[in-house]
PDB file of C-alpha atoms in Angstrom:
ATOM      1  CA  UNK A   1     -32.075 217.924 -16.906  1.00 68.00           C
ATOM      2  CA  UNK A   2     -34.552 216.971 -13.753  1.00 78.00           C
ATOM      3  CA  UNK A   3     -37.529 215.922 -15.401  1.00 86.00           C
ATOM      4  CA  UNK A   4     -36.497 215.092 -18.681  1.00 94.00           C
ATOM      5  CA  UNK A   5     -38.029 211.907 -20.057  1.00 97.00           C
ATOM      6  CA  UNK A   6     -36.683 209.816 -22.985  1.00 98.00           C
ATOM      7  CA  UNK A   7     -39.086 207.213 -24.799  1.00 98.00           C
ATOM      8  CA  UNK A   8     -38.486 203.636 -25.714  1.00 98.00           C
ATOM      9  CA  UNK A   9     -39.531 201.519 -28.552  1.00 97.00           C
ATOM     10  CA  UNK A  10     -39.231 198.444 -26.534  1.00 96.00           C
ATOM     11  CA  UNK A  11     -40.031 197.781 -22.186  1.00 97.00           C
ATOM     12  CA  UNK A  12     -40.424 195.150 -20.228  1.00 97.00           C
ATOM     13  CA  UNK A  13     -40.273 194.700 -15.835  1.00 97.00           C
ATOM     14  CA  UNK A  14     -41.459 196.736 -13.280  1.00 97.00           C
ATOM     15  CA  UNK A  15     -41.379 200.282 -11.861  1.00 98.00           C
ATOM     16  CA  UNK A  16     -38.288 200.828 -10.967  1.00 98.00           C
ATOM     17  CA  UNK A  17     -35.992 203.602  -9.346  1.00 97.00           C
ATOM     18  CA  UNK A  18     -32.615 203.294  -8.389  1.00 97.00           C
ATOM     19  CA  UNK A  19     -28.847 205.260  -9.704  1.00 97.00           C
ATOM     20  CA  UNK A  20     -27.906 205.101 -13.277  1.00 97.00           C
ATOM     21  CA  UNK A  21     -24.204 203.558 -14.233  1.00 97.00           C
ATOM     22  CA  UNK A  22     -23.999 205.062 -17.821  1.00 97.00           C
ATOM     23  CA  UNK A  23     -21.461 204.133 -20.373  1.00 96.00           C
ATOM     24  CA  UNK A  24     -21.501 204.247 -24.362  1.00 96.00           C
ATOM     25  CA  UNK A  25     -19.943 200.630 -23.778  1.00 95.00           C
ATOM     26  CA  UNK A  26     -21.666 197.268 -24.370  1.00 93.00           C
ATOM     27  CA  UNK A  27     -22.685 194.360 -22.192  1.00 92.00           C
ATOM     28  CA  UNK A  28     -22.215 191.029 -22.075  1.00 90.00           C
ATOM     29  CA  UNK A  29     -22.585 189.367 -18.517  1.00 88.00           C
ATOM     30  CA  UNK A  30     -20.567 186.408 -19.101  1.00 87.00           C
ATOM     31  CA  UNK A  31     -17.340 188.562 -20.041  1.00 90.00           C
ATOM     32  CA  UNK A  32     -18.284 192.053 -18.466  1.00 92.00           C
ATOM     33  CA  UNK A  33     -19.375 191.524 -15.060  1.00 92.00           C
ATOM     34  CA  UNK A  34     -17.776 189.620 -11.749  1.00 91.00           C
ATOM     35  CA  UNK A  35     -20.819 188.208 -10.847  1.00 89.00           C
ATOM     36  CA  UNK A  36     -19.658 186.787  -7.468  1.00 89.00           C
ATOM     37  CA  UNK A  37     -18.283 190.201  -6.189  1.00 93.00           C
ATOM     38  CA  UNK A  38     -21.365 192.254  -8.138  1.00 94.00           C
ATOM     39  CA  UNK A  39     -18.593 194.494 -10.609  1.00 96.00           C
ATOM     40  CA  UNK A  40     -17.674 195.130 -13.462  1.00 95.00           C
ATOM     41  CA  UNK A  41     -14.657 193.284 -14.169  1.00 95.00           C
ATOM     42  CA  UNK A  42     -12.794 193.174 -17.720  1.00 94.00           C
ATOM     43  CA  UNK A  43     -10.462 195.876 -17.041  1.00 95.00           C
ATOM     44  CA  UNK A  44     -11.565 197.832 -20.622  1.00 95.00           C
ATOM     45  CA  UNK A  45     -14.950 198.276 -19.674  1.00 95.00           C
ATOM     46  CA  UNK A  46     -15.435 201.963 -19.185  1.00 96.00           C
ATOM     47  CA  UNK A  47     -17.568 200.950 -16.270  1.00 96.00           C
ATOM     48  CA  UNK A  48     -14.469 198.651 -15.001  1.00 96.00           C
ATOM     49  CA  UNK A  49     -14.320 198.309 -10.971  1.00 95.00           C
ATOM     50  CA  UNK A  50     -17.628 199.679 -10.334  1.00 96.00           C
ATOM     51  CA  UNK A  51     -20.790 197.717  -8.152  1.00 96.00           C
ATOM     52  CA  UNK A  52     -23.650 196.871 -10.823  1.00 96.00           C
ATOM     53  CA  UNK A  53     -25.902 195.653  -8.107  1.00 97.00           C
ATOM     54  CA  UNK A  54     -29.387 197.344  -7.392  1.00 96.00           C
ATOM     55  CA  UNK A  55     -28.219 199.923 -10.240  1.00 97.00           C
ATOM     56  CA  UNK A  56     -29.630 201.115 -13.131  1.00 98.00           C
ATOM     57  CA  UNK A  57     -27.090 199.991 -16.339  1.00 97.00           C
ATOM     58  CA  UNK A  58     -27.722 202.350 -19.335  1.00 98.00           C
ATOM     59  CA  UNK A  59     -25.149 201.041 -21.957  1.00 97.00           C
ATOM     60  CA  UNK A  60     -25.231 201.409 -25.805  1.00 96.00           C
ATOM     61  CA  UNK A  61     -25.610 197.399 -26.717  1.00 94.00           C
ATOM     62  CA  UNK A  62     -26.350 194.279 -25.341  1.00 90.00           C
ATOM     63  CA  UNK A  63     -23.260 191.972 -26.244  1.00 87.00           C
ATOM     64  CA  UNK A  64     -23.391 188.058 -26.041  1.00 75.00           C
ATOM     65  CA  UNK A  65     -25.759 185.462 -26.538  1.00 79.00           C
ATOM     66  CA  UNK A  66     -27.751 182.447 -24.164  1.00 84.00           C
ATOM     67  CA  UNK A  67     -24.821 182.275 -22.048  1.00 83.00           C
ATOM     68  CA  UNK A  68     -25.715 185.982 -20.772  1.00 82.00           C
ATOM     69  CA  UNK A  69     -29.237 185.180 -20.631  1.00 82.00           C
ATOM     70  CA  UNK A  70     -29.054 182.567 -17.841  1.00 87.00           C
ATOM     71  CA  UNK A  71     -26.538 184.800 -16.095  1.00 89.00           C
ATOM     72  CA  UNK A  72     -28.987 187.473 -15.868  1.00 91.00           C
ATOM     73  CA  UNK A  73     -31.610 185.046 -14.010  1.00 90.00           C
ATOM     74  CA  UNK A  74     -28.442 183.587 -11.730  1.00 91.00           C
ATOM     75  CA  UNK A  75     -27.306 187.018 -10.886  1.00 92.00           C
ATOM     76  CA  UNK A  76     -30.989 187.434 -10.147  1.00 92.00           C
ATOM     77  CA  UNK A  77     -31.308 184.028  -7.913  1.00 92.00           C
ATOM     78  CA  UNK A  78     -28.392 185.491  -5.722  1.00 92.00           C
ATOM     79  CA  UNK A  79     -29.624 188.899  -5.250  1.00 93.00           C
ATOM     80  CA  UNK A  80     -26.610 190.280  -6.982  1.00 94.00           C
ATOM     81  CA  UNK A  81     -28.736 191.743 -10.058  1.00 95.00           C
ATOM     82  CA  UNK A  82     -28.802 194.630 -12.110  1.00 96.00           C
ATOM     83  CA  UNK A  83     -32.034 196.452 -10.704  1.00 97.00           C
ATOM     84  CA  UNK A  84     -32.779 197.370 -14.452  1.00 97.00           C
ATOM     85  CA  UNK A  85     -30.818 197.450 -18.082  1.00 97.00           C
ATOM     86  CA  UNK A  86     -31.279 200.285 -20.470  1.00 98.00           C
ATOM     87  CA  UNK A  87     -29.904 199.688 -23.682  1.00 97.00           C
ATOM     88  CA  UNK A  88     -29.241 201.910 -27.065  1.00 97.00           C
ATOM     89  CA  UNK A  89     -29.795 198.832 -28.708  1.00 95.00           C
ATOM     90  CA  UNK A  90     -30.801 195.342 -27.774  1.00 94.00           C
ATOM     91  CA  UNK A  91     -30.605 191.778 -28.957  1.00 92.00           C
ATOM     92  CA  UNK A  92     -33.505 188.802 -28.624  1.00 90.00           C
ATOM     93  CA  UNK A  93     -31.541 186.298 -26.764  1.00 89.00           C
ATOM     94  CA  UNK A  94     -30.636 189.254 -23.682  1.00 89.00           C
ATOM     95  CA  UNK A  95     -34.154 190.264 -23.966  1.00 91.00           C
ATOM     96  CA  UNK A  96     -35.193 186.947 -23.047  1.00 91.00           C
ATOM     97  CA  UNK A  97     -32.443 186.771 -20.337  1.00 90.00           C
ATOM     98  CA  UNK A  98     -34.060 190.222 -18.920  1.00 93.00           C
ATOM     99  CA  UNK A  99     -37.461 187.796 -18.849  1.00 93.00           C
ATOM    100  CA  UNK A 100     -36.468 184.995 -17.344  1.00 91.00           C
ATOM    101  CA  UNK A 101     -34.371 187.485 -14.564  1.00 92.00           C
ATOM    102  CA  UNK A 102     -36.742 189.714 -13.637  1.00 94.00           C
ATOM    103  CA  UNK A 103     -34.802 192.781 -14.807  1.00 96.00           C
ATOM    104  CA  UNK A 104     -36.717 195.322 -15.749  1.00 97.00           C
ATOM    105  CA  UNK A 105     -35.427 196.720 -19.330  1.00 97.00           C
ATOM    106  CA  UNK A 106     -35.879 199.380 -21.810  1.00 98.00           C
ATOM    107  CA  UNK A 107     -34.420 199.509 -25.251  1.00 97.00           C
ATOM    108  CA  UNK A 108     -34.351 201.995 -28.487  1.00 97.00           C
ATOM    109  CA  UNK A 109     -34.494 205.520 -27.869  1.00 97.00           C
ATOM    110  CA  UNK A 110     -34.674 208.214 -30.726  1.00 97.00           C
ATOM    111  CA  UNK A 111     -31.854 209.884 -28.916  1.00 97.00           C
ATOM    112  CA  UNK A 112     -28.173 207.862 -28.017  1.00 97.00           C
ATOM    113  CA  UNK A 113     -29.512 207.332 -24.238  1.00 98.00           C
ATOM    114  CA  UNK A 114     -25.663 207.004 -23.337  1.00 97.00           C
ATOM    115  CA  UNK A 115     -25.062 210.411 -23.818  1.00 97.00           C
ATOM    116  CA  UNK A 116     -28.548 211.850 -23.059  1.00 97.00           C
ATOM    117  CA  UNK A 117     -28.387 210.216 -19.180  1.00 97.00           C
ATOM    118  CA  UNK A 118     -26.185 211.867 -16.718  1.00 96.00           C
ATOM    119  CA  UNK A 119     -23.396 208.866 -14.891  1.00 96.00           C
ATOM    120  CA  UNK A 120     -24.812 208.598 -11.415  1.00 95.00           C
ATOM    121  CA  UNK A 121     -27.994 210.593 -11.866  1.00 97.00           C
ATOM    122  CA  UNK A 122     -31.328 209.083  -9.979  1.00 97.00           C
ATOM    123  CA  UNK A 123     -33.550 207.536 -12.635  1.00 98.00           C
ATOM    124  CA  UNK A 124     -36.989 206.399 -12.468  1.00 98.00           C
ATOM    125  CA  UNK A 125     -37.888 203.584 -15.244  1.00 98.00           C
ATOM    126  CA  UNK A 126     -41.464 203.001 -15.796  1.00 98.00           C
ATOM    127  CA  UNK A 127     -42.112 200.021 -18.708  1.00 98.00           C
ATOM    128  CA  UNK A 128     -45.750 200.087 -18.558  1.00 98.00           C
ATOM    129  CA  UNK A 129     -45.326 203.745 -20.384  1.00 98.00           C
ATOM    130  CA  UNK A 130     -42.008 202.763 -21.879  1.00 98.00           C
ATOM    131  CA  UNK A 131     -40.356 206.034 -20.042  1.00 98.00           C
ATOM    132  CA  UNK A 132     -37.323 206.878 -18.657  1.00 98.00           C
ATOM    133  CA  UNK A 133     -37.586 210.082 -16.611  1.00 97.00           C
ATOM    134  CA  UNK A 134     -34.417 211.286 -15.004  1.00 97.00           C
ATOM    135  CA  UNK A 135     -35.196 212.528 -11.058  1.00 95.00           C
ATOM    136  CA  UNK A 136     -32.198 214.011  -9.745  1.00 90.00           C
ATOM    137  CA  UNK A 137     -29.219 214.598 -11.472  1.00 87.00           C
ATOM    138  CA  UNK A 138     -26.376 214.595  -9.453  1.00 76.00           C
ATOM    139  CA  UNK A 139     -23.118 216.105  -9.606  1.00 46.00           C
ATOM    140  CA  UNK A 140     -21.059 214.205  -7.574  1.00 47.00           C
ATOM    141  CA  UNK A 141     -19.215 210.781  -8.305  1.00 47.00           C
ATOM    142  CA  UNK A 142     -21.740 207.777  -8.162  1.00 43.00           C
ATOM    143  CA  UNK A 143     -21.846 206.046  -5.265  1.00 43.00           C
ATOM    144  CA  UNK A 144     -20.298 202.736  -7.375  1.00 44.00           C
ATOM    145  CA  UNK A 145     -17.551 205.124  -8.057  1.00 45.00           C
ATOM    146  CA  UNK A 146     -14.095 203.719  -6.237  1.00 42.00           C
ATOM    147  CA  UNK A 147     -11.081 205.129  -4.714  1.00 40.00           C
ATOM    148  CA  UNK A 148      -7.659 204.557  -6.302  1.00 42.00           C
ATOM    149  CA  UNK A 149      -6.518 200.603  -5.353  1.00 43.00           C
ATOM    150  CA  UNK A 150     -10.118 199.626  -3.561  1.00 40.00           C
ATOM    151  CA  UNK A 151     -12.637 196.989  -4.758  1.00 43.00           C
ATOM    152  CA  UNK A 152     -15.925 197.036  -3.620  1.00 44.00           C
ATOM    153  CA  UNK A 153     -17.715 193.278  -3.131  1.00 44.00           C
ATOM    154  CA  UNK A 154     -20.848 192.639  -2.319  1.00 45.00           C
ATOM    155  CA  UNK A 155     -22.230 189.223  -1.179  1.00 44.00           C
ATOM    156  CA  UNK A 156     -25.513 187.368  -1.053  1.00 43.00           C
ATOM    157  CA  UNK A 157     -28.304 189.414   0.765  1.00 42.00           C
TER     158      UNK A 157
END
């Protein structure tokens, strides 16, 4: 799997390489996230508990509307972003939010990119090629990943 490189339709943001948090789940940070303590927060999220911050989200939709767009560049303002989105499919209004953020994004792949991208694996996302290449694939836990009963929060940088 090292090496392997899916193409989007869609890219926007800057070279970025960080930890993938995958999930065929959707996303909507206005009900999803905490975005004072930088998690993942309604409890049916499949990504529920873990730290979004500085990591690479690679979810099957983008869910919500304007409201999640100015989250994205408030998360953003208080260093508690996302370092990039990556999305099965995406909507206009998040797209914009991914603008005005700073968040680097890729959307539609010819493959379901929630199932193609190893949870925790080291991915490199380059939007001037539209590419996702996966680095390192690792077996362990991701790092985001918490022990029974902990929360992890993170605060303003």
């Amino acid at each position: 799997m090292n090496g392997t490189t899916f193409v989007a339709r869609h890219a926007m943001g800057r070279r970025v390489t960080g930890e993938a948090l995958v999930a065929h789940d959707g996303f909507s940070a206005r009900y999803d996230l905490n975005r004072l303590e930088g998690v993942f927060s309604r409890p049916a999220h499949k990504l529920a508990g873990q730290s979004y911050v500085d990591r690479v989200l690679v979810l099957d939709t983008a869910k919500g509307g304007v409201a999640s767009a100015w989250m994205l560049h408030e998360m953003r303002s208080r260093n508690m972003a996302p370092l990039a989105i990556v999305f099965n499919t995406v909507n206009t209004i998040l797209a914009q939010g991914a603008a005005l953020g700073d968040i680097t994004m890729l959307a539609g792949f010819d493959v379901d990119i929630t199932a193609a991208v190893p949870h925790g694996a080291m991915v490199e996302i380059d939007p001037d090629s539209r590419v996702l290449r996966v680095v390192h694939e690792r077996a362990e836990k991701a790092s985001g990943e918490l022990q029974q009963g902990l929360r992890l929060v993170h605060g303003p940088r």
